mmCIF file of C-alpha atoms and ligand atoms in Angstrom:
data_model
loop_
_atom_site.group_PDB
_atom_site.id
_atom_site.type_symbol
_atom_site.label_atom_id
_atom_site.label_comp_id
_atom_site.label_asym_id
_atom_site.label_seq_id
_atom_site.Cartn_x
_atom_site.Cartn_y
_atom_site.Cartn_z
ATOM 1 C CA MET A 8 -33.445 91.432 -16.991
ATOM 2 C CA GLU A 9 -30.533 90.112 -15.037
ATOM 3 C CA ASP A 10 -29.772 86.415 -15.184
ATOM 4 C CA TRP A 11 -31.761 84.595 -12.518
ATOM 5 C CA ALA A 12 -31.730 81.335 -14.425
ATOM 6 C CA GLU A 13 -30.114 79.078 -11.855
ATOM 7 C CA LEU A 14 -31.903 80.599 -8.913
ATOM 8 C CA GLY A 15 -35.152 80.465 -10.841
ATOM 9 C CA GLU A 16 -34.664 76.790 -11.604
ATOM 10 C CA PHE A 17 -33.847 76.093 -7.994
ATOM 11 C CA TYR A 18 -36.957 77.996 -6.877
ATOM 12 C CA GLN A 19 -39.099 75.825 -9.162
ATOM 13 C CA GLU A 20 -37.502 72.771 -7.613
ATOM 14 C CA ILE A 21 -38.309 73.664 -4.018
ATOM 15 C CA LYS A 22 -41.396 75.896 -4.105
ATOM 16 C CA ASP A 23 -43.745 73.052 -3.168
ATOM 17 C CA CYS A 24 -41.417 71.598 -0.529
ATOM 18 C CA ARG A 25 -42.994 69.268 2.025
ATOM 19 C CA LYS A 26 -39.825 68.132 3.769
ATOM 20 C CA CYS A 27 -40.968 69.452 7.158
ATOM 21 C CA PRO A 28 -44.418 70.098 8.630
ATOM 22 C CA LEU A 29 -44.231 73.884 8.074
ATOM 23 C CA TRP A 30 -45.710 73.417 4.587
ATOM 24 C CA LYS A 31 -49.076 72.724 6.209
ATOM 25 C CA THR A 32 -49.378 76.201 7.720
ATOM 26 C CA ARG A 33 -47.546 78.315 5.133
ATOM 27 C CA THR A 34 -49.204 80.500 2.501
ATOM 28 C CA ASN A 35 -46.029 80.802 0.418
ATOM 29 C CA LEU A 36 -42.553 79.425 0.585
ATOM 30 C CA VAL A 37 -40.270 82.468 0.869
ATOM 31 C CA PHE A 38 -37.317 81.684 -1.359
ATOM 32 C CA GLY A 39 -35.451 84.978 -0.997
ATOM 33 C CA SER A 40 -34.992 87.885 -3.359
ATOM 34 C CA GLY A 41 -32.382 90.041 -5.010
ATOM 35 C CA SER A 42 -29.581 89.527 -7.447
ATOM 36 C CA GLN A 43 -28.014 86.221 -8.467
ATOM 37 C CA ARG A 44 -24.789 88.210 -8.853
ATOM 38 C CA ALA A 45 -24.966 89.839 -5.430
ATOM 39 C CA ARG A 46 -21.620 90.448 -3.735
ATOM 40 C CA VAL A 47 -23.280 90.379 -0.356
ATOM 41 C CA MET A 48 -25.945 88.030 0.914
ATOM 42 C CA PHE A 49 -28.035 88.832 3.999
ATOM 43 C CA ILE A 50 -29.436 85.867 5.891
ATOM 44 C CA GLY A 51 -32.292 86.307 8.349
ATOM 45 C CA GLU A 52 -34.156 83.800 10.457
ATOM 46 C CA ALA A 53 -37.501 82.829 8.960
ATOM 47 C CA PRO A 54 -40.463 84.486 7.235
ATOM 48 C CA GLY A 55 -42.999 86.251 9.429
ATOM 49 C CA TYR A 56 -46.674 86.995 8.817
ATOM 50 C CA HIS A 57 -46.247 89.499 5.966
ATOM 51 C CA GLU A 58 -43.440 87.552 4.309
ATOM 52 C CA ASP A 59 -45.565 84.407 4.317
ATOM 53 C CA LYS A 60 -48.510 86.261 2.772
ATOM 54 C CA GLN A 61 -46.429 87.985 0.073
ATOM 55 C CA GLY A 62 -43.831 85.266 -0.538
ATOM 56 C CA LYS A 63 -41.031 87.824 -0.150
ATOM 57 C CA PRO A 64 -38.396 88.189 2.574
ATOM 58 C CA PHE A 65 -38.247 91.137 4.964
ATOM 59 C CA VAL A 66 -41.327 93.059 3.891
ATOM 60 C CA GLY A 67 -42.631 93.877 7.397
ATOM 61 C CA ALA A 68 -41.304 96.382 9.935
ATOM 62 C CA ALA A 69 -37.884 94.705 10.215
ATOM 63 C CA GLY A 70 -37.697 94.780 6.414
ATOM 64 C CA GLN A 71 -38.338 98.522 6.303
ATOM 65 C CA LEU A 72 -35.482 99.040 8.719
ATOM 66 C CA LEU A 73 -33.290 96.734 6.630
ATOM 67 C CA ASP A 74 -34.122 98.805 3.522
ATOM 68 C CA SER A 75 -33.131 102.025 5.223
ATOM 69 C CA LEU A 76 -29.891 100.505 6.568
ATOM 70 C CA LEU A 77 -29.077 99.279 3.055
ATOM 71 C CA SER A 78 -29.785 102.692 1.642
ATOM 72 C CA SER A 79 -27.528 104.298 4.307
ATOM 73 C CA ILE A 80 -24.594 102.545 2.589
ATOM 74 C CA GLY A 81 -25.781 103.112 -0.959
ATOM 75 C CA LEU A 82 -27.304 99.667 -1.529
ATOM 76 C CA LYS A 83 -30.726 98.617 -2.763
ATOM 77 C CA ARG A 84 -32.332 95.288 -2.062
ATOM 78 C CA GLU A 85 -32.300 94.490 -5.789
ATOM 79 C CA GLY A 86 -28.511 94.608 -5.761
ATOM 80 C CA VAL A 87 -27.970 92.239 -2.828
ATOM 81 C CA PHE A 88 -29.546 88.887 -1.984
ATOM 82 C CA ILE A 89 -31.836 88.548 1.029
ATOM 83 C CA GLY A 90 -32.719 85.096 2.297
ATOM 84 C CA ASN A 91 -33.517 83.198 5.452
ATOM 85 C CA VAL A 92 -32.476 80.079 7.350
ATOM 86 C CA LEU A 93 -36.036 78.724 7.091
ATOM 87 C CA LYS A 94 -38.040 79.156 3.908
ATOM 88 C CA CYS A 95 -41.428 78.764 5.583
ATOM 89 C CA ARG A 96 -43.020 80.659 8.448
ATOM 90 C CA PRO A 97 -43.073 78.962 11.854
ATOM 91 C CA PRO A 98 -46.571 79.293 13.363
ATOM 92 C CA GLU A 99 -46.990 82.398 15.558
ATOM 93 C CA ASN A 100 -43.448 83.404 14.572
ATOM 94 C CA ARG A 101 -41.953 81.016 17.108
ATOM 95 C CA ASP A 102 -38.207 80.317 16.970
ATOM 96 C CA PRO A 103 -37.101 77.805 14.332
ATOM 97 C CA LEU A 104 -36.737 74.263 15.693
ATOM 98 C CA SER A 105 -33.365 72.586 15.258
ATOM 99 C CA GLN A 106 -35.030 69.828 13.239
ATOM 100 C CA GLU A 107 -36.495 72.446 10.870
ATOM 101 C CA ILE A 108 -33.083 74.078 10.457
ATOM 102 C CA GLU A 109 -31.474 70.706 9.731
ATOM 103 C CA THR A 110 -34.106 69.952 7.116
ATOM 104 C CA CYS A 111 -33.993 73.355 5.424
ATOM 105 C CA LYS A 112 -30.311 74.304 5.599
ATOM 106 C CA GLY A 113 -29.393 72.511 2.381
ATOM 107 C CA TYR A 114 -31.574 75.003 0.479
ATOM 108 C CA LEU A 115 -29.637 77.921 1.916
ATOM 109 C CA TYR A 116 -26.301 76.246 1.172
ATOM 110 C CA ARG A 117 -27.402 75.718 -2.425
ATOM 111 C CA GLN A 118 -28.341 79.398 -2.704
ATOM 112 C CA ILE A 119 -24.907 80.356 -1.378
ATOM 113 C CA GLU A 120 -23.335 78.029 -3.930
ATOM 114 C CA ILE A 121 -25.306 79.547 -6.822
ATOM 115 C CA ILE A 122 -24.823 83.189 -5.814
ATOM 116 C CA ASN A 123 -21.262 82.650 -4.604
ATOM 117 C CA PRO A 124 -21.138 85.923 -2.644
ATOM 118 C CA PRO A 125 -17.747 86.999 -1.279
ATOM 119 C CA VAL A 126 -19.490 88.547 1.742
ATOM 120 C CA ILE A 127 -22.180 86.976 3.919
ATOM 121 C CA CYS A 128 -23.953 88.987 6.544
ATOM 122 C CA THR A 129 -25.937 86.970 9.097
ATOM 123 C CA LEU A 130 -28.794 88.734 10.850
ATOM 124 C CA GLY A 131 -29.272 87.452 14.399
ATOM 125 C CA ARG A 132 -28.310 84.266 16.162
ATOM 126 C CA PHE A 133 -29.970 81.554 14.089
ATOM 127 C CA SER A 134 -28.221 82.361 10.830
ATOM 128 C CA THR A 135 -24.983 83.240 12.626
ATOM 129 C CA ASN A 136 -24.893 79.898 14.467
ATOM 130 C CA LEU A 137 -25.708 78.005 11.295
ATOM 131 C CA ILE A 138 -23.066 79.634 9.119
ATOM 132 C CA LEU A 139 -20.397 79.675 11.846
ATOM 133 C CA GLY A 140 -21.189 76.081 12.747
ATOM 134 C CA ARG A 141 -21.254 76.710 16.462
ATOM 135 C CA GLU A 142 -23.360 78.327 19.142
ATOM 136 C CA VAL A 143 -22.316 81.891 19.808
ATOM 137 C CA SER A 144 -23.846 84.867 21.490
ATOM 138 C CA ILE A 145 -24.718 87.430 18.837
ATOM 139 C CA SER A 146 -23.837 90.304 21.175
ATOM 140 C CA LYS A 147 -20.337 88.823 21.535
ATOM 141 C CA VAL A 148 -19.675 88.268 17.826
ATOM 142 C CA ARG A 149 -21.271 91.369 16.347
ATOM 143 C CA GLY A 150 -18.580 93.915 15.652
ATOM 144 C CA LYS A 151 -16.157 91.208 14.507
ATOM 145 C CA ILE A 152 -15.537 89.817 11.070
ATOM 146 C CA PHE A 153 -14.688 86.231 10.225
ATOM 147 C CA LYS A 154 -13.035 84.564 7.288
ATOM 148 C CA LEU A 155 -14.807 81.358 6.351
ATOM 149 C CA ASN A 156 -13.806 79.257 3.356
ATOM 150 C CA GLY A 157 -12.660 82.288 1.426
ATOM 151 C CA ARG A 158 -15.705 84.384 2.269
ATOM 152 C CA THR A 159 -16.031 87.214 4.732
ATOM 153 C CA LEU A 160 -18.717 86.660 7.341
ATOM 154 C CA ILE A 161 -20.154 89.657 9.165
ATOM 155 C CA PRO A 162 -22.590 88.696 11.933
ATOM 156 C CA ILE A 163 -24.877 91.531 12.998
ATOM 157 C CA PHE A 164 -28.006 91.994 15.095
ATOM 158 C CA HIS A 165 -31.303 91.103 13.491
ATOM 159 C CA PRO A 166 -33.093 94.365 12.545
ATOM 160 C CA ALA A 167 -36.023 93.258 14.738
ATOM 161 C CA ALA A 168 -33.659 93.432 17.738
ATOM 162 C CA ALA A 169 -33.126 97.127 17.024
ATOM 163 C CA LEU A 170 -36.875 97.705 16.737
ATOM 164 C CA TYR A 171 -37.364 95.948 20.049
ATOM 165 C CA THR A 172 -34.397 97.537 21.856
ATOM 166 C CA ARG A 173 -33.668 100.985 20.460
ATOM 167 C CA ALA A 174 -30.167 100.984 22.018
ATOM 168 C CA ASN A 175 -29.181 98.341 19.439
ATOM 169 C CA LEU A 176 -29.869 100.688 16.531
ATOM 170 C CA PRO A 177 -26.571 102.649 16.638
ATOM 171 C CA LEU A 178 -24.700 99.325 16.766
ATOM 172 C CA LEU A 179 -26.563 98.090 13.725
ATOM 173 C CA GLU A 180 -25.864 101.359 11.904
ATOM 174 C CA ALA A 181 -22.166 101.050 12.724
ATOM 175 C CA ASP A 182 -22.166 97.460 11.470
ATOM 176 C CA PHE A 183 -23.596 98.602 8.145
ATOM 177 C CA GLN A 184 -20.718 101.036 7.830
ATOM 178 C CA ALA A 185 -18.431 98.064 8.406
ATOM 179 C CA ILE A 186 -20.215 96.139 5.650
ATOM 180 C CA LYS A 187 -19.629 99.092 3.336
ATOM 181 C CA GLN A 188 -15.914 99.101 4.128
ATOM 182 C CA VAL A 189 -15.597 95.361 3.640
ATOM 183 C CA LEU A 190 -17.368 95.571 0.280
ATOM 184 C CA GLU A 191 -15.079 98.380 -0.810
ATOM 185 C CA HIS A 192 -12.096 96.155 -0.051
ATOM 186 C CA THR A 193 -13.496 92.972 -1.505
ATOM 187 C CA GLN A 194 -12.122 91.869 -4.831
ATOM 188 C CA GLU A 195 -14.544 91.501 -7.678
ATOM 189 C CA GLU A 196 -13.470 87.999 -8.584
ATOM 190 C CA ALA A 197 -15.601 85.102 -7.434
ATOM 191 C CA VAL A 198 -14.599 83.074 -4.425
ATOM 192 C CA GLU A 199 -13.197 79.715 -5.450
ATOM 193 C CA GLU A 200 -13.973 77.677 -2.373
ATOM 194 C CA LEU A 201 -17.555 77.118 -1.341
ATOM 195 C CA PRO A 202 -18.835 76.623 2.185
ATOM 196 C CA GLU A 203 -19.516 73.014 2.992
ATOM 197 C CA GLY A 204 -21.952 73.680 5.747
ATOM 198 C CA GLY A 205 -22.053 74.635 9.322
ATOM 199 C CA ASP A 206 -19.132 72.768 10.784
ATOM 200 C CA GLU A 207 -16.248 74.958 9.756
ATOM 201 C CA VAL A 208 -14.287 76.695 12.456
ATOM 202 C CA ALA A 209 -14.032 80.336 11.557
ATOM 203 C CA GLU A 210 -10.974 82.395 12.044
ATOM 204 C CA GLN A 211 -11.599 85.680 13.725
ATOM 205 C CA LEU A 212 -10.057 88.493 11.767
ATOM 206 C CA GLY A 213 -10.585 91.617 13.756
ATOM 207 C CA PHE A 214 -12.733 94.079 15.591
ATOM 208 C CA TRP A 215 -14.374 97.203 14.361
HETATM 209 N N1 URA B 474 -37.451 88.288 9.872
HETATM 210 C C1 URA B 474 -36.640 87.382 9.272
HETATM 211 O O1 URA B 474 -35.742 86.828 9.887
HETATM 212 N N2 URA B 474 -36.851 87.136 7.982
HETATM 213 C C2 URA B 474 -37.802 87.729 7.275
HETATM 214 O O2 URA B 474 -37.904 87.438 6.086
HETATM 215 C C3 URA B 474 -38.620 88.667 7.932
HETATM 216 C C4 URA B 474 -38.421 88.935 9.222
#
């Protein structure tokens, strides 16, 4: 079995978290899943109903679409890492509150530090805003790539947005092709610099 030691230890540390009130309504904290050696990390918003019940990220309808998009570029979820901005489900799947994001973001940063992925792909506006460190419109930044502290950041629509608005699906499919290209051109060696949080100003590299 692949080395999950550090992630496993970190999971043990946080699995009973009570830092924000979401612990009262959760069934499971959803830590994230995949490989500790992933070269690409996908970051969603927060667990939904099924994720909360199973303790795994992206297992509902949006997750099925994510699986098929991964498979369209030859990836499996076991080979990447899939996580979320919030580790616990907001009641009724409401949007994450900024206070919840503030409280939880350190867990995500620690996961990024442990996995040290050269490529980060943010799904939707909450993770994109957090990692970019500023408020952006996801429709304006999708289709662009950013360089952030030595990592490549690819913001894309959340798969749920393509389930909701079918016209977004071809854009999402094109963005996965972009992810494939970026991964093909990404060096194997680990990134030296680590992100320090959300307040970095990213440099825009280009358009697809
Ligand atoms: N949507 C998310 O943002 N994350 C999940 O884990 C599931 C659905």
